[in-house]
Amino acid sequence: MKYDFRTIEEKWQKRWADAHAFEASTDTSKPKFYSLVEFPYPSGAGMHVGHIKAYSGLEVISRKRRMQGYNVLFPIGFDAFGLPTENYAIKTGIHPRTVTDRNIEKFTQQLKRVGFSFDWTRVIDTTQEDYYKWTQWIFLKMFDAGLVFRSTALVNYCPSCKVVLSNEDSQGGKCDICKSDIIQKSKDVWYLRITEYADRLLSGLDTVDYPLNIKQQQINWIGKSRGAFVNFSLKNLDDKLRIYTTRPDTLFGVTFMVIAPEHPLIEKYRSSISNIDALDAYKNECAKKTEFERTQLVKDKTGVKIEGITAINPVSGREIPIYISDYVMMSYGTGAIMAVPAHDDRDYAFAKKFGIDMVEVIRGGDISREPYIGEGEMINSGFLNGMHNKADAIARMIDYLTEKGIGEGGVQYKMKDWAFNRQRYWGEPIPIVHCPKCGMVPVPYDELPLKLPEMTNFAPGEGGESPLAKVESFVNCKCPRCGGAARRETDTMPQWAGSSWYYLRYIDPHNTNAFADPEQLKYWLPVDWYNGGMEHVTRHLIYSRFWHKFLYDIGVVPTDEPYAKRSAQGLILGPDGEKMSKSKGNVVDPNDVVDELGADVLRVYILFMGDYGSAAPWSESSVRGCKRFLERIADLPSIAKGRGETPKLNSKLHKTVRKVSGDIEDMKFNTAIAAMMSFLNDAEEIGTMTLDELSVFVRILCPFAPHICEEIWEQMGNTGLCSLAAWPEFDESKTVDETVDIGVQINGKMRSVISIPFNCEADQALAIAKADEKVIAALAGKTIVKEIYVPNKILNLVVKG
RNA sequence: GCCGGUGUGAUGGAAUGGUAGACGUGACGGACUCAAAAUCCGUUGAUGGCAACAUCGUGUGGGUUCGAGUCCCACCACCGGCACCA
């Protein structure tokens, strides 16, 4: 058969659509499978081969599940709020709505051309009013629950995008969107109290099936540490200086303290500080640095001693100086630390520079040369002296501090509350009204969605305020509580909002009474398998777990965790082995591949190129290899005739079914395809196969290359769709060959290969081996002292002499 | 610095502690062709040998084992994440 992929692919895509083949059923009596892929941001650049790889994994698994009889929900949608669209709108004057619709249309066409088996009746777009109505609804529920607050804080601000960014969006001191340097700015912003869920986000990881590296990244991100809070007395003042430490066992070794430059202590006691000018100057210096710069100057510690205030070490009674230094962050712990120079790298460097003395409290190092971080006997530490175990010493000290009322055990998290706002147009309006009398008042639920106003100039204001602030008709409103004149909040939500719950909307996307019907939620949740990129495992994945846990707490979702299982695909690199980018000119457009070679080739190649979870470079010539494979598949019907089994081929077929079935579950698509190629090689060599065998083979190939398989399936006289035919079972007994070739080793070295009956006894194997010429030669003049026989695997003869 | 991962032919990559290099690509030789492309057949880890065959070979050095790409210890290189987190 001529492999006319264009005609075939168009034909079957239409047939699938007409048959509603891949639409999930609302019938909850069947076993369900919910497979989710991260929905794309519909950028103007169109689809990228990376998108295809991200969806192809679960595409194969979803197709296999359907053939196994599951009710499969495999949806797609668009995460369409965001800055690139808005920036494009500012530049061109085209409304973001228009741009978004156009891009979504383009993505949809491209996705359909690849033949993905998405349920196109459930497409969602986060920028549609009937979607973001529910994003706002969840926000208000959080507001009601006290998880939303406003706070003036130093925020990460991108001067180019003119927006406040979360810590997650400003990693490395660069804006995640435009890559320019972040500066610190004091601003009144919205926060979500995600830290309240820190412990549960941590413990929930024990209940889900995520790869270890993803769990570890989340654990690091949450950054839980255990330690103690200690209140240091200040000499001649009633006040205390509260610190957090993970090493209360070293308290006797504290010889100074350090507070962050922004620490309120300085403002509070300005008049008692004799060098306030020097402190102010230092503080100003620090404010100019970006957080990035501040964390770069690791080696050279800077700081200024506070003259006029000293602290008292609560266990040794010693009077100790207090410094300000930017190596202490106001945003972690209490913004103040106790310094133990003998046993901490940073404190050591600081003490050396400022000539502060040290007290060794753990024996084992030479503190004249370097700090000692290890464990050892406690010395110079009063009641801790002689202890060797760090954990015991910590526990003992915490008991002591608690007993004396000078401190207590506690935990800290690196994770901070989520800065939840953008000063931009193209996002969900935050549904809050500011009333001079009532304060912050939520928009009533029955007034949702709070729609974005129509406007034409989307540029943010110079002061960094939202473009919405310019729309008087939007801003001026009545207080929902007292009816008086009030002003609307003009910030919008960050892009992460819509994606934090989209998987819930797919379950019941057209519901107007609730974000989804509780019965359907109960049936479909949790998502059985979620695939996406590694770049989303600390932000999107944590955010959406947080929202889900909240929704669980208020009783609107039935599970504590949203995703039962998570996997991640590896990048597709350019042919040059570099990350694909427009500037490098190494971008492969999936459309071109579909045009030139067909969707089935694209799909097979992307899954064949290497381990699904690893990065691999695109290879123009390897793609053609997959094309050859499918062309030969198209010719298979010409050698298939009759019913029943082909003697030399049937066991290979059963082995292939076993291999492919298992490999798909492990996302080892490359070896699954290799096994099918190997089967094809054998079939061609034998030159014949039966229609029964072809029927089996076409069905296991169908999830990978569905168009060509449908065509062959139809040619064979089948009336239904191959995509919905039963997944073939294999017969274990038929995977077994009568004889098996095993290696014969002498003293662990391969000497020969012998053919023996399957599962044969050691005696028989040994007899056959001893009759083998090569073995005879290798054994000449030696005595066998030991025989190791592993059935069907190996025979190893240990000899001496 | 901390956490996670990777290291195998020319190349992408295969190998539940049991015949290293499956499958694909490329290269080389041949068939077909006026020729090229496509297709088909064969060869393709290194070294030595006419050959049968032998020796070596999975980043480096040790170890465990009858047997190690796989397990353990130490090291090197690279990739990803976090990072003055007290």
mmCIF file of N, CA and C in Angstrom, chain A residues 153-159 167 170 173 181-187 262 286-292 294 331:
data_model
loop_
_atom_site.group_PDB
_atom_site.id
_atom_site.type_symbol
_atom_site.label_atom_id
_atom_site.label_comp_id
_atom_site.label_asym_id
_atom_site.label_seq_id
_atom_site.Cartn_x
_atom_site.Cartn_y
_atom_site.Cartn_z
ATOM 1 N N ALA A 153 5.575 45.304 52.162
ATOM 2 C CA ALA A 153 6.793 44.524 52.292
ATOM 3 C C ALA A 153 7.744 44.906 51.187
ATOM 4 N N LEU A 154 8.980 44.539 51.393
ATOM 5 C CA LEU A 154 9.925 44.671 50.302
ATOM 6 C C LEU A 154 9.565 43.592 49.311
ATOM 7 N N VAL A 155 9.286 44.008 48.104
ATOM 8 C CA VAL A 155 8.875 43.013 47.115
ATOM 9 C C VAL A 155 9.862 42.997 45.967
ATOM 10 N N ASN A 156 9.828 41.891 45.249
ATOM 11 C CA ASN A 156 10.624 41.787 44.028
ATOM 12 C C ASN A 156 9.863 42.536 42.954
ATOM 13 N N TYR A 157 10.509 43.531 42.390
ATOM 14 C CA TYR A 157 9.827 44.356 41.407
ATOM 15 C C TYR A 157 10.625 44.343 40.109
ATOM 16 N N CYS A 158 9.928 44.107 39.029
ATOM 17 C CA CYS A 158 10.612 44.127 37.734
ATOM 18 C C CYS A 158 10.371 45.477 37.082
ATOM 19 N N PRO A 159 11.425 46.296 36.954
ATOM 20 C CA PRO A 159 11.245 47.652 36.412
ATOM 21 C C PRO A 159 10.850 47.632 34.935
ATOM 22 N N ASN A 167 8.578 35.322 44.857
ATOM 23 C CA ASN A 167 9.948 34.806 44.941
ATOM 24 C C ASN A 167 10.190 33.754 43.878
ATOM 25 N N SER A 170 11.168 35.164 40.539
ATOM 26 C CA SER A 170 12.329 36.050 40.444
ATOM 27 C C SER A 170 13.586 35.331 40.892
ATOM 28 N N GLY A 173 17.479 36.506 40.914
ATOM 29 C CA GLY A 173 17.476 37.955 40.797
ATOM 30 C C GLY A 173 17.042 38.441 39.427
ATOM 31 N N ASP A 181 16.945 42.523 35.535
ATOM 32 C CA ASP A 181 17.252 42.483 36.966
ATOM 33 C C ASP A 181 16.082 42.960 37.817
ATOM 34 N N ILE A 182 15.868 42.238 38.886
ATOM 35 C CA ILE A 182 14.817 42.583 39.836
ATOM 36 C C ILE A 182 15.352 43.621 40.816
ATOM 37 N N ILE A 183 14.512 44.578 41.191
ATOM 38 C CA ILE A 183 14.928 45.444 42.297
ATOM 39 C C ILE A 183 13.961 45.261 43.465
ATOM 40 N N GLN A 184 14.397 45.670 44.632
ATOM 41 C CA GLN A 184 13.566 45.557 45.823
ATOM 42 C C GLN A 184 12.786 46.857 45.989
ATOM 43 N N LYS A 185 11.512 46.725 46.256
ATOM 44 C CA LYS A 185 10.691 47.916 46.369
ATOM 45 C C LYS A 185 9.692 47.699 47.501
ATOM 46 N N SER A 186 9.421 48.759 48.222
ATOM 47 C CA SER A 186 8.442 48.643 49.289
ATOM 48 C C SER A 186 7.063 48.906 48.714
ATOM 49 N N LYS A 187 6.153 47.978 48.912
ATOM 50 C CA LYS A 187 4.851 48.122 48.270
ATOM 51 C C LYS A 187 3.790 47.398 49.095
ATOM 52 N N GLU A 262 17.346 45.982 57.954
ATOM 53 C CA GLU A 262 15.980 46.533 58.052
ATOM 54 C C GLU A 262 15.323 46.196 59.383
ATOM 55 N N CYS A 286 22.697 48.940 51.340
ATOM 56 C CA CYS A 286 22.106 47.620 51.117
ATOM 57 C C CYS A 286 20.844 47.707 50.268
ATOM 58 N N ALA A 287 20.050 48.751 50.500
ATOM 59 C CA ALA A 287 18.789 48.876 49.778
ATOM 60 C C ALA A 287 19.019 49.034 48.289
ATOM 61 N N LYS A 288 20.193 49.559 47.948
ATOM 62 C CA LYS A 288 20.495 49.751 46.529
ATOM 63 C C LYS A 288 20.800 48.434 45.830
ATOM 64 N N LYS A 289 21.293 47.501 46.630
ATOM 65 C CA LYS A 289 21.640 46.212 46.022
ATOM 66 C C LYS A 289 20.367 45.429 45.727
ATOM 67 N N THR A 290 20.421 44.677 44.678
ATOM 68 C CA THR A 290 19.323 43.750 44.439
ATOM 69 C C THR A 290 19.552 42.544 45.336
ATOM 70 N N GLU A 291 18.502 41.786 45.505
ATOM 71 C CA GLU A 291 18.648 40.590 46.332
ATOM 72 C C GLU A 291 19.722 39.692 45.741
ATOM 73 N N PHE A 292 19.796 39.729 44.420
ATOM 74 C CA PHE A 292 20.791 38.904 43.731
ATOM 75 C C PHE A 292 22.205 39.316 44.124
ATOM 76 N N ARG A 294 23.047 40.884 46.678
ATOM 77 C CA ARG A 294 23.237 40.672 48.101
ATOM 78 C C ARG A 294 23.643 39.233 48.389
ATOM 79 N N SER A 331 13.730 38.512 55.844
ATOM 80 C CA SER A 331 12.612 37.674 55.415
ATOM 81 C C SER A 331 12.676 36.238 55.933
#
